[in-house]
Amino acid sequence: MGWAAEVSAQRAARRTDGLPAAKAVGREAETSGEPRWLPAIVSHQQFDRIARTYNRALLTSPPHVLFVIDQQDKDKIYYVNMNFYELHEVFINSMHLSLERGRVFWEHNHLRPNRRFLLGRILYLPIIKRYAFEFWEGEALSAAQLALTARVINRSFFTRVAYKPTSTFQEHLSAEIRGLARVLPTDLKTKFDYQPFNTARGVGRVRILDRLDENTNVSPDEILVLGESPISLSPVAGIVVTKPSTPLSHVNILARSWEVPNAYINNGAAHFKRYEGQWVSFETKYDSFELKGADAAQIRARQQQLALRRKRMTPRADLSVKRLASLGEQRAESVTAYGAKSANLGELVQFCPPGFTVPEGFTIPFFYYDQFVRENRLEEPIRQMLADERFARDVAYRRARLAELRAAFARGLVNAGLQRELLQRVQAGFAGKGLFVRSSSNTEDLPNFSGAGLYLTVPNVRTGPALVEAVKNVWGSLWNFEAYEARAHAGVDHGRAMMAVLLQEGVNADSAGVMITLDPFNPERRGLVYINAKSGLGIKVVEGKRVAEQLIYNTRTGAVQVLTRSAEDSLLKFDERGGVREVPIFGRRAVLTDDVVRRLAAAAAAVKRVFGGREQDIEWVMMGGRLYIVQARPYSVSHGGL
């Protein structure tokens, strides 16, 4: 995640061991006659001899060497032998260049403009076969200091070394330096070979598919190897995508809730091909994955686990509430009548400080879903379907029956009184505005069941008839195939599942995305906010089909670290007639400024406080410089890590 994270990890190791690990290694290296540092590096082999590689990294785990430039000694450079030293501070103290330690050393040499030392590291990036130097993402550099570093390194290194900015500040600063060779996030984002989205171990049968469509049936005992990230998915034993994606896509959030291994693996189909159709043990780790044939005991244990699934969760629903309530009239406890999505937004409307807005809206409670089912005589068809043995065991038949049920919802008639109240409410408060018609069931956005992406949202609805149809379709989406499969996997009582409908003023976004209040790649790192962003509406962010702009904001230092820029070549905007339309993107792909990132991070902290300090997964929208929060759900970290 950048060398500052590794510094932190090494400091922690030194505290717990009682003896600096670097010194212990150093004694061993000292007896071999190795130098503590080099004034120049003359070959790749020499670099390798003094380099170090850490496992905990985001897109790669590159070999690296620390460097120190002493500006008070004619810009002398030290390439640090990392068999002796893992921290700049330890090296500088041992060489008696400075006796400063801890916070004083950090502030004087990373934050003070007139510092003595320039401290960074040289990386070898095997994915592009190139060397680059970088600084900590919060480094308070000047253009002159950056240019000096490039000159000193390139006159003492055997090949050309580029500069790799680690923050948007550094990216903009380096663009001003004429002739400076750079390695940018856009140069790396599609070239890495492995990225874990959930670190876990699973056992299942390998199935390789180019893509999923509405007729593809998958099984909970399958490990899928997919050519592209699907928009939705029913429970499986593991997921591999062969194109880069984002940790916050709906499918990746679901995989985390299922606690299954999930990763991007370049050329993944080739890795898994010889196991196609066979049972394997598959484990995703921070820096690598492990794949091998499963033994009989592992297969038997997995089959027993699937066979023993039973109901463990009974969703709550208060059918006595008939009021179409505005978000401002709802609180967290309103979840039993209006669903978690709506109730959480109501809590934000009531308690959040200035800094963002929740778009206005109101919610049709569970009562009217139940009324619709009864008035259209759907109770008995639903009961018979759930009791049908073939429905339980035949996946294709189950998919077809669920499609028939959704079609029955679409044909149904909405109660005349509800239609009248609904349209009056829209005319009075939202005339001429496009509305998002959104699901808010009692089986989503729960602490132990995310339900991300399982149900329907209809964007930018502009007419009365379209509004009524959208409400019916959202009700019917309770019986989406993937939603049914996910509930069955989690042991949810389908007979108690209910759907409320949130009608919310649409925001024709300039940019949109998702953020979480921790680092998904290493949740133990504190004080970080991870942000995904794309231009236009946020629908494409949660689909996960293209890499979003990914950034990390450090709340302690105020640094913005760029992980990737957006790979999108188009964006979505409102269509004046209703729905959305696609617009091509031209020019630079940077989506967010540092100022917007800081505003997002402040909003994320406020949302987290409202919900008692629990980590949050937050959907946001920016339009005309104004920040909107459109969803907040608990974010859970699986037992496996990520």
XYZ file of C-alpha atoms in Angstrom, residues 3 66-72 75-78 88 92 108-110 112-121 134-135 139-142 144-150 152-153:
42
model
C 6.221 2.333 1.943
C 15.587 2.805 0.661
C 17.587 5.870 -0.298
C 18.808 8.824 1.764
C 20.041 12.069 0.175
C 21.984 14.303 2.570
C 21.553 17.884 1.340
C 24.142 19.148 3.880
C 23.690 15.915 -1.950
C 25.407 12.638 -1.099
C 23.173 9.588 -1.679
C 23.073 6.419 0.397
C 15.426 5.350 7.298
C 20.585 7.490 9.850
C 11.881 17.250 10.459
C 12.497 14.951 7.510
C 9.087 14.441 5.930
C 9.544 20.468 7.173
C 10.326 22.391 3.945
C 14.001 23.034 4.836
C 14.775 19.432 5.767
C 18.268 17.994 5.719
C 17.437 14.567 4.285
C 15.360 13.477 1.310
C 13.994 10.020 2.142
C 12.304 7.604 -0.237
C 12.708 4.259 -1.922
C 8.766 7.273 -4.705
C 8.118 9.181 -1.488
C 5.484 14.085 1.865
C 5.603 17.897 1.852
C 7.941 18.145 -1.136
C 8.854 21.126 -3.266
C 13.065 21.771 -6.468
C 13.523 18.897 -3.999
C 11.822 16.470 -6.365
C 13.957 17.581 -9.313
C 17.111 17.304 -7.156
C 16.181 13.749 -6.135
C 15.680 12.713 -9.759
C 20.991 12.512 -7.874
C 19.396 9.101 -8.397
